[in-house]
Amino acid sequence: MACEEAANPAAINPREMALQQLAESAERIGLEEAIHKKLAQPKRIVVVSIPTQMDDGRVEVFTGYRVQHSMERGPCKGGIRYHPDVTLDEVIALAMWMTWKTAVVNIPYGGAKGGVVCDPKSMSEGELERMTRRYTSELVEVIGPEKDIPAPDVYTNEKVMAWIMDTYSMNKGYVVPAVVTGKPLALGGSRGRSEATGRGCVFVIEEALRVKGMSPQGATMAVQGFGNAGTVTARLAEEIGFKVIAVSDSRGAVYNPDGLDVAALIEHKQQTGYVTGFAEAEEIPRDDVLTVECDVLVPAALGGVITKENAAQIRAKIIAEAANGPTTPDAQKILDENGIFVLPDILANAGGVTVSYFEWVQSLQSYFWSEEDVNRSLRNVMVQAFHDVYQRAEAAGLNMRDAALDVGVSRVAQAQRLRGIYP
Ligand code: NAD
């Protein structure tokens, strides 16, 4: 997947949930009605049909969306997903969440999201390429380095970004690398981009431990999902002293109270496709990874996995949401009652979009940074964002999720106030 963004709790209409969150934040921060009304609506919704020649000669017509929620603080930014369940409401909600996320880490972007209703797993590479190129052509007037910069999301990757960049460049008549992020390194991608989400997550976990008076040395971690975000988080956490005691993927989970050897587990997963069958661990039921006793739990798989059914059994002190939307609103209430410190997705997984921002800056300048420069700058952004949110949480007696939302909404509102409503 390797994305900037992804799934959210399926049972709840995501757009209603996003509007509800905005309304609650508006109430807490005393937002003017005019700005609230404006932020409740996306700036622009584009719906396109994407006729695509399939390998057998038939023409399929796919539906594609691009939603630009806000450009108050800069051009729009957000991923593109290819999935049969993509809906306009979901894309609208995800675009709104991108607005708050870019504002929480204080990078000069608004929020956007795109999606095509299709089943990429059943399509050939040629079909995906033709669909991607036509989708890009349909959007050529609304995306661009100074307007809206797509990135990978569910079932899109750096190859898809390369096709988008090429199609856009062909339409313009010159090469425009800054039109997308998450590109291959050879086309102007950024060093450190592929690890950025996990690395950013570990940076905020370190800050959370610091304010809680805990040390990473010997602290324990459980990780749900062992893909891009989960493997990098586990590996870097181990590097700073954590014992990673439980890890799951879609098939099952492994557990070792003395700490799993993360590098060996990654190799095992690469060779066999799964974490199960790893010699130096005991197998446990897949979803038990969420309820093992540990200091830090990292959901890094799907949305909607921490629910009112299992929240009371969670025995972690800190939850760091590498995944998008892993905790339902009902579950959050239970976690709050149990004193569990939750680092919300719009903070904990914002490392990906932050390094996307660095990639865009590098592409615009045609001047490329070392990996050390990328990682140092990422740390600065994540540490600052953590403390901005923590300060709000402490000052207003809020959990970190509500505090992060307030920080994000306040920053967008401030930009809107300064710019005024045109004309
Ligand atoms: P990925 O596809 O690389 O990995 C997902 C992992 O989750 C896989 O190992 C899969 O086996 C596992 N999984 C699926 N169902 C599971 C289940 N029921 N229980 C346990 N594991 C299960 O995806 P990713 O890029 O690592 O993204 C993971 C999450 O992080 C998503 O919610 C995504 O939105 C979020 N995220 C990722 C990035 C990024 O840059 N990669 C950025 C922001 C947010």
Coordinates of C-alpha atoms and ligand atoms in Angstrom, one line a residue:
M1 CA 0.0 0.0 0.0
A2 CA 2.6 2.6 1.1
C3 CA 0.4 5.6 1.5
E4 CA -0.1 8.9 3.0
E5 CA -3.6 8.0 4.1
A6 CA -6.1 5.1 4.3
A7 CA -9.1 3.3 5.6
N8 CA -11.4 4.6 8.3
P9 CA -14.1 2.9 10.5
A10 CA -16.4 1.5 7.9
A11 CA -19.6 1.3 10.0
I12 CA -19.9 5.1 10.4
N13 CA -20.5 7.4 7.5
P14 CA -17.1 9.0 7.3
R15 CA -18.4 12.4 6.1
E16 CA -20.8 12.6 8.9
M17 CA -18.1 11.7 11.3
A18 CA -15.7 14.3 9.9
L19 CA -18.5 17.0 10.2
Q20 CA -19.3 15.9 13.7
Q21 CA -15.6 16.3 14.7
L22 CA -15.4 19.7 13.1
A23 CA -18.6 20.8 14.9
E24 CA -17.2 19.7 18.3
S25 CA -13.9 21.4 17.7
A26 CA -15.7 24.6 16.5
E27 CA -17.6 24.6 19.8
R28 CA -14.4 24.1 21.9
I29 CA -12.4 26.8 20.1
G30 CA -15.3 29.3 19.7
L31 CA -15.0 29.2 15.9
E32 CA -17.0 31.9 14.0
E33 CA -20.0 30.5 12.2
A34 CA -18.9 31.8 8.8
I35 CA -15.6 29.9 9.0
H36 CA -17.2 26.8 10.4
K37 CA -19.7 26.8 7.5
K38 CA -17.0 27.3 5.0
L39 CA -14.8 24.5 6.4
A40 CA -17.7 22.1 6.5
Q41 CA -17.8 22.2 2.6
P42 CA -15.0 21.1 0.3
K43 CA -13.6 23.9 -1.9
R44 CA -14.0 21.7 -5.0
I45 CA -15.3 18.3 -5.9
V46 CA -14.4 16.9 -9.3
V47 CA -16.1 13.7 -10.6
V48 CA -14.7 12.2 -13.8
S49 CA -15.5 9.2 -15.9
I50 CA -12.5 7.2 -17.0
P51 CA -13.0 5.2 -20.2
T52 CA -10.3 2.6 -20.2
Q53 CA -9.5 0.0 -22.8
M54 CA -9.2 -3.4 -21.1
D55 CA -6.8 -6.1 -22.4
D56 CA -9.6 -8.1 -24.0
G57 CA -10.6 -5.1 -26.1
R58 CA -13.7 -4.1 -24.0
V59 CA -14.0 -0.5 -22.7
E60 CA -14.7 -0.1 -19.0
V61 CA -15.8 3.3 -17.7
F62 CA -14.5 3.9 -14.2
T63 CA -15.6 6.7 -11.9
G64 CA -12.9 8.9 -10.4
Y65 CA -13.0 11.6 -7.7
R66 CA -10.7 14.4 -6.6
V67 CA -11.9 16.4 -3.7
Q68 CA -10.0 19.6 -2.7
H69 CA -11.1 20.5 0.8
S70 CA -9.1 23.6 1.5
M71 CA -6.4 25.8 0.1
E72 CA -6.3 28.3 3.0
R73 CA -2.7 27.5 4.0
G74 CA -1.3 26.4 0.6
P75 CA -1.9 24.0 -2.2
C76 CA -4.0 20.9 -1.6
K77 CA -2.2 17.7 -0.7
G78 CA -3.5 14.1 -0.4
G79 CA -3.3 10.6 -1.7
I80 CA -5.2 8.7 -4.4
R81 CA -6.7 5.4 -3.7
Y82 CA -7.9 2.6 -6.0
H83 CA -10.5 0.5 -4.3
P84 CA -13.9 -1.0 -5.1
D85 CA -15.4 0.6 -2.0
V86 CA -14.4 4.2 -2.7
T87 CA -17.3 6.5 -2.2
L88 CA -17.6 10.3 -2.6
D89 CA -18.5 10.7 1.1
E90 CA -15.3 8.8 2.1
V91 CA -13.1 10.9 -0.3
I92 CA -14.7 14.1 1.2
A93 CA -14.0 13.0 4.7
L94 CA -10.4 11.9 3.9
A95 CA -9.8 15.3 2.2
M96 CA -11.0 17.1 5.3
W97 CA -8.8 15.0 7.6
M98 CA -5.8 15.8 5.3
T99 CA -6.5 19.5 5.9
W100 CA -6.2 19.0 9.7
K101 CA -3.2 16.7 9.4
T102 CA -1.1 19.2 7.3
A103 CA -2.1 21.9 9.7
V104 CA -1.2 19.9 12.8
V105 CA 2.4 19.4 11.5
N106 CA 2.3 23.0 10.2
I107 CA 3.3 22.4 6.6
P108 CA 2.0 24.9 4.1
Y109 CA -0.7 22.8 2.5
G110 CA -4.5 22.3 2.5
G111 CA -6.1 18.9 2.2
A112 CA -7.3 16.8 -0.7
K113 CA -8.0 13.2 -1.6
G114 CA -8.7 11.3 -4.7
G115 CA -10.1 7.9 -5.5
V116 CA -11.1 5.7 -8.4
V117 CA -13.8 3.0 -7.9
C118 CA -12.0 -0.1 -9.3
D119 CA -10.6 -3.4 -8.3
P120 CA -6.9 -3.0 -8.9
K121 CA -6.2 -6.6 -7.8
S122 CA -8.1 -7.9 -10.8
M123 CA -6.5 -5.5 -13.3
S124 CA -3.4 -6.0 -15.4
E125 CA -0.6 -3.5 -15.2
G126 CA -1.5 -2.2 -18.7
E127 CA -5.1 -1.6 -17.6
L128 CA -4.0 0.2 -14.5
E129 CA -1.6 2.3 -16.5
R130 CA -4.2 3.3 -19.1
M131 CA -6.8 4.0 -16.3
T132 CA -4.3 6.1 -14.4
R133 CA -3.2 8.1 -17.4
R134 CA -6.8 8.9 -18.4
Y135 CA -7.8 9.8 -14.8
T136 CA -4.7 12.2 -14.7
S137 CA -5.7 13.7 -18.1
E138 CA -9.2 14.4 -16.8
L139 CA -7.7 16.2 -13.8
V140 CA -4.9 18.1 -15.6
E141 CA -6.4 21.5 -15.0
V142 CA -7.1 21.0 -11.3
I143 CA -3.9 19.4 -10.1
G144 CA -0.4 20.8 -10.3
P145 CA 2.5 21.8 -8.1
E146 CA 0.9 25.1 -7.1
K147 CA -2.7 23.7 -6.9
D148 CA -3.0 20.2 -5.7
I149 CA -0.3 17.5 -5.3
P150 CA -1.4 13.8 -5.2
A151 CA 0.5 11.0 -3.5
P152 CA 0.1 7.2 -3.0
D153 CA -2.7 5.8 -0.9
V154 CA -4.5 2.4 -0.7
Y155 CA -3.4 0.3 -3.7
T156 CA -1.5 3.1 -5.5
N157 CA 2.3 3.2 -5.3
E158 CA 5.4 4.9 -6.8
K159 CA 4.8 3.3 -10.2
V160 CA 1.3 5.0 -10.3
M161 CA 2.9 8.3 -9.3
A162 CA 5.4 8.0 -12.1
W163 CA 2.5 7.5 -14.6
I164 CA 0.7 10.5 -13.2
M165 CA 3.9 12.6 -13.4
D166 CA 4.6 11.5 -16.9
T167 CA 1.0 12.1 -18.1
Y168 CA 0.8 15.6 -16.5
S169 CA 4.3 16.5 -18.0
M170 CA 3.2 15.3 -21.5
N171 CA 0.1 17.4 -21.3
K172 CA 2.1 20.5 -20.2
G173 CA 5.0 20.0 -22.6
Y174 CA 7.7 20.0 -20.0
V175 CA 8.7 17.9 -17.1
V176 CA 6.9 18.7 -13.8
P177 CA 8.2 16.4 -11.1
A178 CA 6.6 18.4 -8.3
V179 CA 3.1 17.5 -9.4
V180 CA 3.2 14.3 -7.3
T181 CA 5.0 13.0 -4.2
G182 CA 5.9 9.4 -3.4
K183 CA 7.7 9.2 -6.8
P184 CA 10.6 6.8 -7.5
L185 CA 13.9 8.2 -6.3
A186 CA 15.2 8.2 -9.9
L187 CA 12.4 10.7 -10.9
G188 CA 13.0 13.1 -8.1
G189 CA 11.5 11.2 -5.1
S190 CA 12.9 12.0 -1.7
R191 CA 15.3 9.9 0.3
G192 CA 13.6 8.8 3.5
R193 CA 10.1 9.0 2.0
S194 CA 9.4 5.2 2.2
E195 CA 10.3 5.1 5.9
A196 CA 8.8 8.4 6.9
T197 CA 5.5 7.3 8.4
G198 CA 7.1 4.8 10.8
R199 CA 10.0 7.1 11.6
G200 CA 7.7 10.0 12.4
C201 CA 5.6 7.7 14.5
V202 CA 8.6 6.7 16.6
F203 CA 9.6 10.4 17.0
V204 CA 6.2 11.2 18.6
I205 CA 6.3 8.0 20.7
E206 CA 9.7 9.2 22.1
E207 CA 8.2 12.5 23.0
A208 CA 5.2 10.8 24.6
L209 CA 7.5 8.6 26.7
R210 CA 9.4 11.7 27.8
V211 CA 6.3 13.6 29.1
K212 CA 5.1 10.4 30.8
G213 CA 8.5 10.0 32.5
M214 CA 9.1 6.7 30.8
S215 CA 12.2 5.4 29.0
P216 CA 12.3 3.5 25.7
Q217 CA 15.0 1.3 27.2
G218 CA 13.3 -2.0 27.8
A219 CA 9.8 -0.6 27.1
T220 CA 7.5 -3.0 25.4
M221 CA 5.6 -2.6 22.1
A222 CA 2.9 -4.5 20.2
V223 CA 2.4 -3.8 16.5
Q224 CA -0.8 -4.6 14.5
G225 CA 0.1 -4.9 10.8
F226 CA 3.5 -5.6 9.5
G227 CA 3.5 -3.6 6.2
N228 CA 5.3 -0.3 5.4
A229 CA 4.3 1.6 8.5
G230 CA 4.4 -1.3 11.0
T231 CA 7.8 -2.8 10.0
V232 CA 9.5 0.6 10.1
T233 CA 8.0 1.6 13.4
A234 CA 9.0 -1.8 14.9
R235 CA 12.5 -1.7 13.6
L236 CA 13.2 1.9 14.7
A237 CA 11.6 1.4 18.1
E238 CA 13.9 -1.6 18.6
E239 CA 16.9 0.6 17.7
I240 CA 16.1 3.0 20.5
G241 CA 15.7 0.2 23.1
F242 CA 12.2 -1.1 22.8
K243 CA 11.4 -4.8 23.1
V244 CA 8.8 -5.5 20.3
I245 CA 6.9 -8.4 22.0
A246 CA 4.0 -8.9 19.6
V247 CA 3.4 -8.4 15.9
S248 CA 0.5 -9.4 13.7
D249 CA -0.4 -9.3 10.0
S250 CA -3.5 -10.3 8.1
R251 CA -3.0 -14.0 8.8
G252 CA -1.9 -14.2 12.4
A253 CA 0.3 -13.0 15.2
V254 CA 3.5 -13.9 17.0
Y255 CA 4.5 -13.2 20.5
N256 CA 7.7 -13.3 22.5
P257 CA 7.8 -11.6 26.0
D258 CA 11.6 -11.3 25.8
G259 CA 11.3 -9.3 22.5
L260 CA 11.2 -10.5 18.9
D261 CA 14.2 -10.0 16.7
V262 CA 12.6 -7.5 14.3
A263 CA 15.2 -7.7 11.5
A264 CA 14.8 -11.5 11.5
L265 CA 11.0 -11.2 11.6
I266 CA 11.1 -8.8 8.6
E267 CA 13.2 -11.3 6.7
H268 CA 10.9 -14.2 7.6
K269 CA 7.9 -12.1 6.4
Q270 CA 9.7 -11.3 3.1
Q271 CA 10.5 -15.0 2.6
T272 CA 7.2 -16.6 3.6
G273 CA 4.8 -13.7 3.2
Y274 CA 3.6 -13.9 6.8
V275 CA 4.8 -13.3 10.3
T276 CA 3.4 -16.7 11.5
G277 CA 5.8 -19.6 11.5
F278 CA 8.6 -17.5 12.9
A279 CA 10.8 -19.8 14.9
E280 CA 11.6 -17.6 17.9
A281 CA 8.1 -16.8 18.9
E282 CA 4.9 -18.3 20.1
E283 CA 1.8 -17.9 17.9
I284 CA -1.2 -16.2 19.4
P285 CA -4.7 -15.4 17.9
R286 CA -4.3 -12.6 15.4
D287 CA -6.4 -10.0 17.2
D288 CA -4.8 -10.7 20.6
V289 CA -2.0 -8.4 19.5
L290 CA -4.3 -5.5 20.5
T291 CA -4.8 -6.7 24.1
V292 CA -1.4 -8.0 25.1
E293 CA 0.1 -6.1 28.1
C294 CA 2.6 -3.6 26.7
D295 CA 3.8 0.0 27.1
V296 CA 3.0 1.1 23.5
L297 CA 0.5 -0.4 21.1
V298 CA 0.8 0.6 17.5
P299 CA -2.2 -0.1 15.2
A300 CA -0.6 -0.1 11.8
A301 CA -3.1 -1.9 9.6
L302 CA -6.7 -1.0 9.2
G303 CA -9.3 1.5 10.3
G304 CA -11.9 0.7 13.0
V305 CA -10.0 -2.0 14.9
I306 CA -10.2 -0.6 18.4
T307 CA -13.9 -0.6 19.2
K308 CA -16.2 -0.5 22.1
E309 CA -16.1 -4.3 22.1
N310 CA -12.4 -4.6 22.8
A311 CA -11.3 -1.2 24.1
A312 CA -11.7 -2.1 27.8
Q313 CA -9.3 -5.1 27.3
I314 CA -6.5 -2.9 26.0
R315 CA -3.6 -3.0 28.5
A316 CA -1.2 -0.6 26.8
K317 CA -0.2 2.7 28.4
I318 CA 0.2 4.5 25.1
I319 CA -1.4 3.9 21.7
A320 CA 0.3 5.4 18.6
E321 CA -2.0 5.4 15.6
A322 CA 0.2 4.7 12.6
A323 CA -3.0 3.6 10.8
N324 CA -5.7 6.0 9.9
G325 CA -8.9 5.8 12.0
P326 CA -8.1 2.7 14.0
T327 CA -10.1 3.9 17.0
T328 CA -13.8 4.4 16.9
P329 CA -15.3 7.4 18.8
D330 CA -17.0 5.0 21.3
A331 CA -13.7 3.2 21.9
Q332 CA -11.9 6.5 22.5
K333 CA -14.2 7.3 25.4
I334 CA -13.3 3.9 27.1
L335 CA -9.6 4.5 26.5
D336 CA -9.9 8.0 28.1
E337 CA -11.7 6.5 31.1
N338 CA -8.8 4.0 31.5
G339 CA -6.2 6.7 31.3
I340 CA -4.6 5.4 28.0
F341 CA -2.7 8.1 26.2
V342 CA -3.6 8.0 22.5
L343 CA -1.4 9.7 19.9
P344 CA -4.0 10.3 17.2
D345 CA -3.5 9.4 13.5
I346 CA -3.4 13.0 12.3
L347 CA -0.3 13.5 14.5
A348 CA 1.2 10.0 14.8
N349 CA 1.2 9.1 11.1
A350 CA 1.9 12.6 9.7
G351 CA 5.5 11.7 9.0
G352 CA 4.5 10.5 5.6
V353 CA 2.9 13.7 4.4
T354 CA 5.7 15.7 6.0
V355 CA 8.4 14.0 3.9
S356 CA 6.1 14.4 0.9
Y357 CA 6.3 18.1 1.6
F358 CA 10.1 17.8 1.7
E359 CA 9.9 15.9 -1.6
W360 CA 7.8 18.7 -3.2
V361 CA 10.3 21.3 -2.0
Q362 CA 13.2 19.3 -3.4
S363 CA 11.4 18.8 -6.7
L364 CA 10.6 22.5 -7.0
Q365 CA 14.2 23.5 -6.4
S366 CA 15.8 20.6 -8.3
Y367 CA 18.1 20.3 -5.3
F368 CA 18.1 17.1 -3.3
W369 CA 18.7 16.5 0.3
S370 CA 20.7 13.8 2.1
E371 CA 18.8 11.2 4.1
E372 CA 20.2 12.7 7.3
D373 CA 18.8 16.1 6.3
V374 CA 15.4 14.6 5.6
N375 CA 15.4 12.7 8.9
R376 CA 16.6 15.6 11.0
S377 CA 14.0 17.9 9.5
L378 CA 11.3 15.3 10.0
R379 CA 12.3 15.0 13.7
N380 CA 12.0 18.8 14.1
V381 CA 8.5 18.9 12.6
M382 CA 7.2 15.9 14.5
V383 CA 8.6 17.0 17.9
Q384 CA 7.2 20.5 17.5
A385 CA 3.8 19.1 16.4
F386 CA 3.7 16.7 19.4
H387 CA 4.4 19.6 21.8
D388 CA 1.9 21.9 20.1
V389 CA -0.8 19.3 20.6
Y390 CA 0.3 18.3 24.1
Q391 CA 0.2 21.9 25.2
R392 CA -3.3 22.3 24.0
A393 CA -4.3 19.0 25.6
E394 CA -2.8 20.1 29.0
A395 CA -4.2 23.6 28.9
A396 CA -7.7 22.6 28.0
G397 CA -8.0 19.3 29.7
L398 CA -8.5 17.4 26.5
N399 CA -7.3 14.1 25.1
M400 CA -4.7 14.3 22.4
R401 CA -7.2 13.5 19.6
D402 CA -9.4 16.5 20.4
A403 CA -6.4 18.7 21.1
A404 CA -4.8 17.8 17.7
L405 CA -8.1 18.6 15.9
D406 CA -8.3 21.9 17.7
V407 CA -4.7 22.8 16.7
G408 CA -5.4 21.9 13.1
V409 CA -8.8 23.6 12.8
S410 CA -7.4 26.7 14.6
R411 CA -4.5 27.1 12.2
V412 CA -6.7 26.8 9.2
A413 CA -9.2 29.2 10.7
Q414 CA -6.5 31.7 11.4
A415 CA -5.3 31.6 7.8
Q416 CA -8.9 32.1 6.6
R417 CA -9.4 35.0 9.0
L418 CA -6.3 36.7 7.7
R419 CA -7.2 36.1 4.0
G420 CA -10.9 37.0 4.5
I421 CA -13.7 35.7 2.4
Y422 CA -13.2 36.5 -1.3
P423 CA -14.3 38.9 -2.8
Ligands
NAD1 P1 0.6 -2.0 4.0 O1 -0.3 -2.5 3.1 O2 2.1 -1.9 3.7 O3 0.6 -2.9 5.4 C1 -0.6 -3.2 6.0 C2 -0.4 -4.4 6.9 O4 -1.5 -4.7 7.7 C3 0.0 -5.7 6.1 O5 1.1 -6.3 6.8 C4 -1.3 -6.6 6.3 O6 -1.0 -8.0 6.4 C5 -1.7 -6.1 7.7 N1 -3.1 -6.4 8.0 C6 -4.2 -6.4 7.2 N2 -5.3 -6.8 7.9 C7 -4.9 -7.0 9.1 C8 -5.5 -7.5 10.3 N3 -6.8 -7.7 10.3 N4 -4.8 -7.7 11.4 C9 -3.5 -7.5 11.4 N5 -2.8 -7.0 10.3 C10 -3.5 -6.8 9.2 O7 0.1 -0.6 4.5 P2 0.8 0.6 5.2 O8 1.2 1.6 4.1 O9 1.8 0.2 6.2 O10 -0.4 1.3 5.9 C11 -0.9 0.8 7.1 C12 -1.8 1.9 7.8 O11 -1.0 3.0 8.0 C13 -3.0 2.3 7.0 O12 -4.1 2.6 7.8 C14 -2.5 3.5 6.3 O13 -3.6 4.4 6.0 C15 -1.7 4.1 7.4 N6 -0.7 5.1 6.9 C16 0.3 4.7 6.1 C17 1.2 5.6 5.6 C18 2.4 5.3 4.8 O14 3.1 6.2 4.4 N7 2.6 4.0 4.5 C19 1.0 7.0 5.9 C20 -0.1 7.4 6.7 C21 -1.0 6.4 7.2

